[in-house]
CSV table of C-alpha atoms in Angstrom, one decimal:
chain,number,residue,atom,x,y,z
A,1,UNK,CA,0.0,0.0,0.0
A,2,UNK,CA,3.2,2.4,-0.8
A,3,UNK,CA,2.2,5.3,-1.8
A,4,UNK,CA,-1.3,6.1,-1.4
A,5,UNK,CA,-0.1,9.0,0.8
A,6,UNK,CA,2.7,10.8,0.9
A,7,UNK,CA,1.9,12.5,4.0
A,8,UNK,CA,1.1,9.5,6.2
A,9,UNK,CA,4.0,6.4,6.8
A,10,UNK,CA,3.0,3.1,5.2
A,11,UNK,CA,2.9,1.5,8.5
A,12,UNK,CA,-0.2,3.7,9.5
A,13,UNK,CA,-1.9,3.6,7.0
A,14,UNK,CA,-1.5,-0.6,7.0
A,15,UNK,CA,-2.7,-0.3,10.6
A,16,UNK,CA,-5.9,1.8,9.7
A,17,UNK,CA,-7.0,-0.7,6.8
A,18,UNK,CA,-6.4,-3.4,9.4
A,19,UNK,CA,-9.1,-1.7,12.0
A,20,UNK,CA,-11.6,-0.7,9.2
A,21,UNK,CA,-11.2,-4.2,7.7
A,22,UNK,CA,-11.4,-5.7,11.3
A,23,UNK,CA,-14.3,-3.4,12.9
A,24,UNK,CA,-16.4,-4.0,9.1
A,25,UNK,CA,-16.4,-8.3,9.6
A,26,UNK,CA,-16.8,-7.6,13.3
A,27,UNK,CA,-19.8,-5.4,12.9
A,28,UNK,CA,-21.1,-7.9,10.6
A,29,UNK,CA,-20.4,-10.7,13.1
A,30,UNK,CA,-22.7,-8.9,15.7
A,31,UNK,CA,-25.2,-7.9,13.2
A,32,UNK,CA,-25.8,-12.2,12.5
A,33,UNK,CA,-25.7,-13.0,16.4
A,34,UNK,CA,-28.3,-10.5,16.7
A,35,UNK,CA,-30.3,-12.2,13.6
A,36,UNK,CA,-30.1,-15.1,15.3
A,37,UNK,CA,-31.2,-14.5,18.6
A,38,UNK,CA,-34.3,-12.3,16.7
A,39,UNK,CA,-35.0,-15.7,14.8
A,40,UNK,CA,-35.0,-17.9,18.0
A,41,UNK,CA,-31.6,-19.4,17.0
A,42,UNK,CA,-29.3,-19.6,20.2
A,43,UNK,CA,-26.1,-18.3,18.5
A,44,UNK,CA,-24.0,-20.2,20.9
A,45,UNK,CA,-23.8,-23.2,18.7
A,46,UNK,CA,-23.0,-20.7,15.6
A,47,UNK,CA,-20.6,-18.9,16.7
A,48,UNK,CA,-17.2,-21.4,16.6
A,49,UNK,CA,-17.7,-21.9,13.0
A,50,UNK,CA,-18.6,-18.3,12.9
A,51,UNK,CA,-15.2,-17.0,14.4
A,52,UNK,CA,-12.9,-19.3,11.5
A,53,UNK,CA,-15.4,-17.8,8.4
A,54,UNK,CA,-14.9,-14.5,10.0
A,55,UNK,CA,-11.1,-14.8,10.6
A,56,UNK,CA,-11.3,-16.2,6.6
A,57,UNK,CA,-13.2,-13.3,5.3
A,58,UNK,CA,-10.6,-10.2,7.1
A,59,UNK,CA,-7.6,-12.2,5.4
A,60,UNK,CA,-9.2,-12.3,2.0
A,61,UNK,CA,-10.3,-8.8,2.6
A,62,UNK,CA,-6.9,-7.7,3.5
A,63,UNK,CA,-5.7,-9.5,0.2
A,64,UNK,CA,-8.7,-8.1,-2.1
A,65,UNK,CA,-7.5,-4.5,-0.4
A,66,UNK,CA,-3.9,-4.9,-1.3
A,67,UNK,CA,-5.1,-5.7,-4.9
A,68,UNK,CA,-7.0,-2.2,-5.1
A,69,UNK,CA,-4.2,-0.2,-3.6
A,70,UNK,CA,-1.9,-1.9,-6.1
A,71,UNK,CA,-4.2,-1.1,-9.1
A,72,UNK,CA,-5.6,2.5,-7.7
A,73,UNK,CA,-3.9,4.3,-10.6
A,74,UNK,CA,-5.8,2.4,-12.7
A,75,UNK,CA,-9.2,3.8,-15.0
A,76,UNK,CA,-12.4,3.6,-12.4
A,77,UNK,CA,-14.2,2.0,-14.3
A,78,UNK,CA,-11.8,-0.9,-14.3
A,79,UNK,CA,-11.1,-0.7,-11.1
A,80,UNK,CA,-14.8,-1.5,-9.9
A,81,UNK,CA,-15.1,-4.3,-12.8
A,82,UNK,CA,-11.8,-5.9,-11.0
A,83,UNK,CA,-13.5,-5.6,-7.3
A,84,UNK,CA,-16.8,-7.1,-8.9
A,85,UNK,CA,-14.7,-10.3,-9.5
A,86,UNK,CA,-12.8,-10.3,-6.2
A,87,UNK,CA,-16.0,-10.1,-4.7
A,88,UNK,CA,-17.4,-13.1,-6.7
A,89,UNK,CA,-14.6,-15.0,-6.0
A,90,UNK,CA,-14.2,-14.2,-2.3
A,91,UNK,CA,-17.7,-14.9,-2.0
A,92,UNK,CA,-17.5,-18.2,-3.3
A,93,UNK,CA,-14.4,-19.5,-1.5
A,94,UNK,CA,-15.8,-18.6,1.9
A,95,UNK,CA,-19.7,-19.8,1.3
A,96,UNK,CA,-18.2,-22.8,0.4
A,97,UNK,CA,-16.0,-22.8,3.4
A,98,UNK,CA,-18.8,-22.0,5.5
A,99,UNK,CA,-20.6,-25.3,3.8
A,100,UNK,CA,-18.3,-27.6,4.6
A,101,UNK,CA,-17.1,-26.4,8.0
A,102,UNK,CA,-21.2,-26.9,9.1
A,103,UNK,CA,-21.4,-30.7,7.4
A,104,UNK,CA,-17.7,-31.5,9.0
A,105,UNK,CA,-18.3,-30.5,12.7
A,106,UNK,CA,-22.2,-29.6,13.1
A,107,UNK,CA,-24.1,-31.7,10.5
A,108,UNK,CA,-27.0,-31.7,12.7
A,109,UNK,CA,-27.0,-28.0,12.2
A,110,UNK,CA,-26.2,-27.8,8.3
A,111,UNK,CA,-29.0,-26.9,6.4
A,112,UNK,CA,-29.8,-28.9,3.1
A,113,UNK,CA,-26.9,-27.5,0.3
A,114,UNK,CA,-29.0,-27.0,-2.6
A,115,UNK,CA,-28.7,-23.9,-5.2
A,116,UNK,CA,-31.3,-22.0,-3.7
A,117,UNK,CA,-29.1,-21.8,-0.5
A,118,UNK,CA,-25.9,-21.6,-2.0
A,119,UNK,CA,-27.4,-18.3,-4.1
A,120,UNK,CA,-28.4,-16.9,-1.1
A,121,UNK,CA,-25.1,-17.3,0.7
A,122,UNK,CA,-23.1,-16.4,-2.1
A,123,UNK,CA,-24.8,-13.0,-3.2
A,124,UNK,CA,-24.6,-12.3,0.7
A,125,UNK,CA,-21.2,-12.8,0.8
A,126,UNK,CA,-20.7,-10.5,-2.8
A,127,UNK,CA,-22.5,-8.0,-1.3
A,128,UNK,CA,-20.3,-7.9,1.6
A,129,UNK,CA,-17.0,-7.9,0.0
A,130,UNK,CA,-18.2,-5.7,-2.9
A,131,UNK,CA,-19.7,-2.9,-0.2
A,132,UNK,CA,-16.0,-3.3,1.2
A,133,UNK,CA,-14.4,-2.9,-2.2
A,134,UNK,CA,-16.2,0.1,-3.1
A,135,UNK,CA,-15.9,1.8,0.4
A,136,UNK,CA,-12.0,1.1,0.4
A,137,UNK,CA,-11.9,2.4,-3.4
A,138,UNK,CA,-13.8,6.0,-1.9
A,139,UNK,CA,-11.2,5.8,0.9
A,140,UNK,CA,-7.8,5.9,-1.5
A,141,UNK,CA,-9.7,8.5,-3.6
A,142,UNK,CA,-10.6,10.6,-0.2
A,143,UNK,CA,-6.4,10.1,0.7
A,144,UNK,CA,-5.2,11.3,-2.5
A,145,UNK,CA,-7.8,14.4,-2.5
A,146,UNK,CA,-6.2,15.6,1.3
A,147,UNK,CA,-2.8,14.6,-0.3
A,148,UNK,CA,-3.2,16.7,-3.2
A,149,UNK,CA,-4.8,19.4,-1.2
A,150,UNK,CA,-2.5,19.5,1.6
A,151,UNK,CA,0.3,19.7,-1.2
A,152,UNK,CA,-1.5,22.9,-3.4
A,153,UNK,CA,-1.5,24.7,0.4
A,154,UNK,CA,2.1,23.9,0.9
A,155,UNK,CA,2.7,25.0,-2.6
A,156,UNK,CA,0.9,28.1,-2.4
A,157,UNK,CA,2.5,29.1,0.8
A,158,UNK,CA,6.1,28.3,-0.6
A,159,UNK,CA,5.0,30.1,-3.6
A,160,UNK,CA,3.9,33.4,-1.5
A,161,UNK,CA,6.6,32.8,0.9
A,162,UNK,CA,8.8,33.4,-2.3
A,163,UNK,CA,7.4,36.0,-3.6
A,164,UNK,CA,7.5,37.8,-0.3
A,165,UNK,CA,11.6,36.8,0.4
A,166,UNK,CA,12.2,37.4,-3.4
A,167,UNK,CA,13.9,40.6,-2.7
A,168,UNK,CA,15.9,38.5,-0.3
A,169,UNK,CA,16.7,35.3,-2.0
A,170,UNK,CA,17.2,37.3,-5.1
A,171,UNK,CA,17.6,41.2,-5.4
A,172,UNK,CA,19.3,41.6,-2.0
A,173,UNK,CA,20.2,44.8,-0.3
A,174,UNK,CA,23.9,43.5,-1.3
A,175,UNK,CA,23.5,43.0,-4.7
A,176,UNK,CA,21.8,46.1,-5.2
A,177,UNK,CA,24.2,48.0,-2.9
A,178,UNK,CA,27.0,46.6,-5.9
A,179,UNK,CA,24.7,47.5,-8.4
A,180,UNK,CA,24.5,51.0,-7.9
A,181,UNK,CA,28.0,51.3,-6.4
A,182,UNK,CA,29.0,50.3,-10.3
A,183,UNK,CA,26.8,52.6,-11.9
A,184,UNK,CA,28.5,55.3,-9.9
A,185,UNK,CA,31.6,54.0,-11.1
A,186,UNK,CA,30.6,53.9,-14.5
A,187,UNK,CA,29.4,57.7,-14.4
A,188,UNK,CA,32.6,58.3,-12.9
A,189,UNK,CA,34.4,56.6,-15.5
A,190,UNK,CA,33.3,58.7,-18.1
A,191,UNK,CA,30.9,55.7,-19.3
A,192,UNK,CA,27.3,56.9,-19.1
A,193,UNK,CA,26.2,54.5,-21.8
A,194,UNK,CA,27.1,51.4,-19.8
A,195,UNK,CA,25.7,53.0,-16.5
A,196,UNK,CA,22.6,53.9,-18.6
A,197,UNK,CA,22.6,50.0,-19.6
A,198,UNK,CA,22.8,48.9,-15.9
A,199,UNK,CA,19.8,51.2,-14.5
A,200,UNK,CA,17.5,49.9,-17.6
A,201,UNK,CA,19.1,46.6,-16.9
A,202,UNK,CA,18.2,46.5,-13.0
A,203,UNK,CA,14.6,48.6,-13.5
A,204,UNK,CA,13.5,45.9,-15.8
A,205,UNK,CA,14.3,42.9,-14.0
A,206,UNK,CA,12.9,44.8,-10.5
A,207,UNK,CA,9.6,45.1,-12.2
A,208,UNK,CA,9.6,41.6,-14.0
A,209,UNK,CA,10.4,40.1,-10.0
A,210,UNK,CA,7.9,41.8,-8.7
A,211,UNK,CA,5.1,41.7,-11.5
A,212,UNK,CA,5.1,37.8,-11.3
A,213,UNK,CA,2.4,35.8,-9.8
A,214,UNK,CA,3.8,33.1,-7.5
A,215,UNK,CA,0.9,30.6,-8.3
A,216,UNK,CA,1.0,30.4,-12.0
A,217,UNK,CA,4.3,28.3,-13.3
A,218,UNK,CA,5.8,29.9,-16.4
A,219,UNK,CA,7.2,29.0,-19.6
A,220,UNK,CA,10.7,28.2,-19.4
A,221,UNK,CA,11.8,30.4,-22.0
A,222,UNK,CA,10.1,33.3,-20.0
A,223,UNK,CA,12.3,31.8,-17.0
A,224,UNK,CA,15.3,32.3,-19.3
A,225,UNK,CA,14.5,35.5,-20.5
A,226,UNK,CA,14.5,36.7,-16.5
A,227,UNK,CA,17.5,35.3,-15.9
A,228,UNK,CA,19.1,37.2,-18.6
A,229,UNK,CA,17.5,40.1,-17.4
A,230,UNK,CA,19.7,39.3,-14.2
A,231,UNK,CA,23.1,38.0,-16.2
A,232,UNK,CA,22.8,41.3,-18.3
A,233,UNK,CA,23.3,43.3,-15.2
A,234,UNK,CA,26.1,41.2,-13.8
A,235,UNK,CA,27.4,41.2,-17.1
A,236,UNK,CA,28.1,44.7,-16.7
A,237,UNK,CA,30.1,44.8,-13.4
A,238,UNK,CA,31.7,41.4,-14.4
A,239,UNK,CA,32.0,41.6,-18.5
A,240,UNK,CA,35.8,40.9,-18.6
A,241,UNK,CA,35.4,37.5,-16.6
A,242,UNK,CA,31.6,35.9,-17.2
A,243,UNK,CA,30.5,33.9,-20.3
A,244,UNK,CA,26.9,32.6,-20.0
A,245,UNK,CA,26.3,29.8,-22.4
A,246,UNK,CA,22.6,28.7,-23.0
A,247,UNK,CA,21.8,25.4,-24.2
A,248,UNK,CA,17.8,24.6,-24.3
A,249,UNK,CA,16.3,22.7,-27.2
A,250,UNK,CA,13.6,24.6,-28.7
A,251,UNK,CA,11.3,22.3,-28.3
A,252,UNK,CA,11.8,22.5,-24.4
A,253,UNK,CA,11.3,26.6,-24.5
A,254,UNK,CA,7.5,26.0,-23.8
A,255,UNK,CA,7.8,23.5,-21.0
A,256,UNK,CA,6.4,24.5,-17.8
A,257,UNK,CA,8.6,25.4,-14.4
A,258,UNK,CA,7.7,27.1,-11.4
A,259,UNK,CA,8.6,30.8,-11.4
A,260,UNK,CA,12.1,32.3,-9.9
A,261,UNK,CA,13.3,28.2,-9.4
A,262,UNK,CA,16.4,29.5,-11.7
A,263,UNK,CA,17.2,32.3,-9.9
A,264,UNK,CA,18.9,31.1,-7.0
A,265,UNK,CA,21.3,28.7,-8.8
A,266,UNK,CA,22.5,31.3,-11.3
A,267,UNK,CA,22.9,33.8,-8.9
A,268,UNK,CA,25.2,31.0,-6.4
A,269,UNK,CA,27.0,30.2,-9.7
A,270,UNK,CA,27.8,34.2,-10.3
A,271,UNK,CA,28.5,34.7,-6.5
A,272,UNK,CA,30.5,31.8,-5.5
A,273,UNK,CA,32.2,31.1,-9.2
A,274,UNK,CA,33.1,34.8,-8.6
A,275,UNK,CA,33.6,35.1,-5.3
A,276,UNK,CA,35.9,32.3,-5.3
A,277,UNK,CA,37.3,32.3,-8.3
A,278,UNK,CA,41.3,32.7,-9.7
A,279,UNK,CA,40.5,33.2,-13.2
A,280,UNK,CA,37.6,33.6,-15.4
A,281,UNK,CA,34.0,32.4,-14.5
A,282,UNK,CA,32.0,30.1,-17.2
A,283,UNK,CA,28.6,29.9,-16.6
A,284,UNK,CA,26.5,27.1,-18.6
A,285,UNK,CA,22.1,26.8,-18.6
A,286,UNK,CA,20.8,23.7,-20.4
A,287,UNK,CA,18.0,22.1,-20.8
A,288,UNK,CA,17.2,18.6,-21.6
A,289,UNK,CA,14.8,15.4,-21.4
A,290,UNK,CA,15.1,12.4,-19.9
A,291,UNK,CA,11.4,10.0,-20.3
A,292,UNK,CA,9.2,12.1,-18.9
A,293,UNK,CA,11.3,14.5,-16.8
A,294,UNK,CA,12.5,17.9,-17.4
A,295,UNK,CA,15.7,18.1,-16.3
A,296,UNK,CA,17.1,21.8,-15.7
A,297,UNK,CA,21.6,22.1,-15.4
A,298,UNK,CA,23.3,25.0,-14.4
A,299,UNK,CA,27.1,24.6,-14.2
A,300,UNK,CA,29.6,27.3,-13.3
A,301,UNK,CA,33.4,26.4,-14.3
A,302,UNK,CA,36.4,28.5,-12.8
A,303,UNK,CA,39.3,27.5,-10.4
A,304,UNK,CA,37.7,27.2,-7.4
A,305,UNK,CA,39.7,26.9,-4.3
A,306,UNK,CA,39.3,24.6,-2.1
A,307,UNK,CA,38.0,26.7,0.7
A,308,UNK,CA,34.9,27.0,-1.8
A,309,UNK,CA,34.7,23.1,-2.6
A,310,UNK,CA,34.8,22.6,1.9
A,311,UNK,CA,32.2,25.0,2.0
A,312,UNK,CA,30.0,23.3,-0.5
A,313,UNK,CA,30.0,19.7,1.0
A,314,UNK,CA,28.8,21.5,4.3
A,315,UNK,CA,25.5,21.8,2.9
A,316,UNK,CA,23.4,23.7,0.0
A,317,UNK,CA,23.2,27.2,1.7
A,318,UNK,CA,19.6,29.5,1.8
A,319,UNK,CA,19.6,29.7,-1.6
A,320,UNK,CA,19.6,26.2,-3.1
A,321,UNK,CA,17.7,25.1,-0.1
A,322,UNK,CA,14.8,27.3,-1.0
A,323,UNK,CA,14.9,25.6,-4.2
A,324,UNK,CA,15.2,22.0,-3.0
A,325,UNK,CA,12.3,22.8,-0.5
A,326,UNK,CA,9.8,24.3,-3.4
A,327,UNK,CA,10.8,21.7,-5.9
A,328,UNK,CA,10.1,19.2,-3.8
A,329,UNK,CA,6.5,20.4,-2.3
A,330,UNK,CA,5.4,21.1,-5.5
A,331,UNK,CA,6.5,17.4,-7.1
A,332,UNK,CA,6.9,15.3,-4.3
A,333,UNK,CA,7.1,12.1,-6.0
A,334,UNK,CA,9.1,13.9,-9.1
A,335,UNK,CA,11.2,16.7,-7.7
A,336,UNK,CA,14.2,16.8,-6.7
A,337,UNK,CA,17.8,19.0,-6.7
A,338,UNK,CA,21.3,17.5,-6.9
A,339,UNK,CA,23.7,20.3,-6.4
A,340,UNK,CA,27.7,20.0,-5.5
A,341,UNK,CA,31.2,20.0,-6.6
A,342,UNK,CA,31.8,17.6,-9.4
A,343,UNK,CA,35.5,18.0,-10.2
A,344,UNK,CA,38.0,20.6,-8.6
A,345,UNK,CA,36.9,23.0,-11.0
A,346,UNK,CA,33.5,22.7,-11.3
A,347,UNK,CA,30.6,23.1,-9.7
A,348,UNK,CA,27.0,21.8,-11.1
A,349,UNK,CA,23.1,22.1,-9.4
A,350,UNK,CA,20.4,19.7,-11.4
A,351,UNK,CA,16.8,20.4,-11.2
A,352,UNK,CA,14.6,17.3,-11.8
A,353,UNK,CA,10.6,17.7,-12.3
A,354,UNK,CA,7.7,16.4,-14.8
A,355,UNK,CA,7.9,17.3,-17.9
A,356,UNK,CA,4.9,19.6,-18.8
A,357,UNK,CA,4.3,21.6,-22.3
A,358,UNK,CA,2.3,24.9,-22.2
């Protein structure tokens, strides 16, 4: 029963099917006595016989509910054909059961096995199983609708949560406090073209930042063109040592990510390749598919040090965090982010989601 919510362990959701399964045969077990005793049957003599068939019916009920949770992703409609026949055959094995155990060890109370009575016992019997079939089919649907709900909210917080940090995670006060310290410079330099650059540079990716709704995923060549909204102002302070390469299939442009996930691992690439850099910084954004995965790579080559490669192992830092926490409350069964050191020289951060085409 893996699976069937990813916000409850396996273990309690095995132990909850055990009670409903146990408490459904057991209400059904009082329901007879009480039949009996209403008929003038003393139930006394019943009830040994009564106990095994009951015992028999939870551990094919058990099986027949493994079966559904193993086929839940499967069309309705086939779903209920499939419990149908469970039911007929569950029906059958313990009617029978319930035949023989009476002529073994009570024949004085077996009642004459003809068809009419075998009918009787056996559409009983279906109507049990199949009532429990149908109720533990609602049940997984009623799990994965609190699953799915639960993970929207936590999506719609992270989402919000971003927006309201973006400035943070993104534009902070120290990139803007460079920003405008190397406008000044330009100016100063004599080089009011460039400094004009920068301003339109930084004014257009404030507003794009700030314009975008956190609940509605983007196309990933609109996540591109942000980022080189971003990459065009850091080209400007760090033209003589940055080369952004792009590499995205076209058919991939329209494929849909969740806004800003980018933005954090190009801006650790620019800040740490920089920041720890000896030489020039190489900065790579590609795109590709793998079965039914987008996978997003962004790569920064330079000659790190090896106080930047200590720092790394320690852990992902705010930034990639963030993105490894949203990634993964938004997919939770397909998302995920790899990011580390792969070579002295090179550090890589691999975004894995569903692939999914505006």
């Amino acid at each position: 029963m893996k699976n069937l919510d990813t916000d409850r362990s396996a273990g309690e959701i095995f132990r909850t099917t055990l009670l409903l399964v146990s408490g459904f045969w057991a209400a059904e077990f009082l329901i007879c006595c009480l039949l009996w005793v209403t008929l003038g049957v003393n139930p006394i003599e019943y009830i040994p016989i009564k106990l095994i068939i009951l015992l028999l019916s939870i551990a094919i009920t058990m099986i027949i509910t493994y079966i559904i949770a193993y086929m839940r992703n499967i069309n309705l409609i086939i779903q209920v054909f499939i419990c149908f026949i469970l039911s007929i055959i569950a029906s059958t094995i313990t009617s029978t059961s319930d035949y023989y155990l009476f002529n073994t060890f009570h024949p004085s109370l077996s009642i004459e096995y003809n068809l009419e009575n075998f009918c009787y016992t056996l559409f009983y019997g279906l109507s049990l199983f199949f009532g429990w079939s149908s109720f533990f089919v609602a049940y997984l649907y009623n799990l994965e609708i609190r699953a799915h709900e639960r993970r929207l909210a936590a999506s719609r917080e992270e989402a919000l949560a971003a927006k309201m940090q973006a400035l943070h995670y993104q534009i902070n006060p120290h990139f803007l406090f460079n920003t405008l310290n190397s406008v000044v410079g330009l100016i100063e330099e004599g080089a009011p073209a460039n400094a004009s650059r920068m301003v339109m540079s930084l004014s257009s990716f404030l507003r794009s930042t700030l314009e975008l709704d956190p609940l509605r995923d983007l196309p990933l060549a609109d996540e591109l063109a942000l980022q080189a909204e971003y990459l065009r102002i850091e080209n400007e302070r760090f033209s003589d040592r940055m080369k952004v390469t792009l590499r995205v299939p076209p058919e991939l442009e329209g494929a849909l990510v969740p806004s800003l996930i980018l933005q954090p691992l190009v801006e650790n690439a620019v800040k740490h390749g920089l920041g720890y850099s000896s030489g020039n910084l190489e900065i790579v954004i590609s795109a590709f598919r793998e079965g039914q995965s987008l996978k997003l790579l962004v790569e920064n080559a330079s000659m790190v040090t090896e106080e930047f490669n200590v720092e790394k192992k320690a852990g992902l830092g705010i930034g990639l965090s963030n993105v490894a926490l949203r990634i993964q409350t938004r997919f939770p069964q397909a998302g995920t982010l790899v990011a580390g050191p792969v070579s002295p020289s090179r550090f890589r951060a691999l975004l894995t989601m569903p692939l999914r085409l505006a």
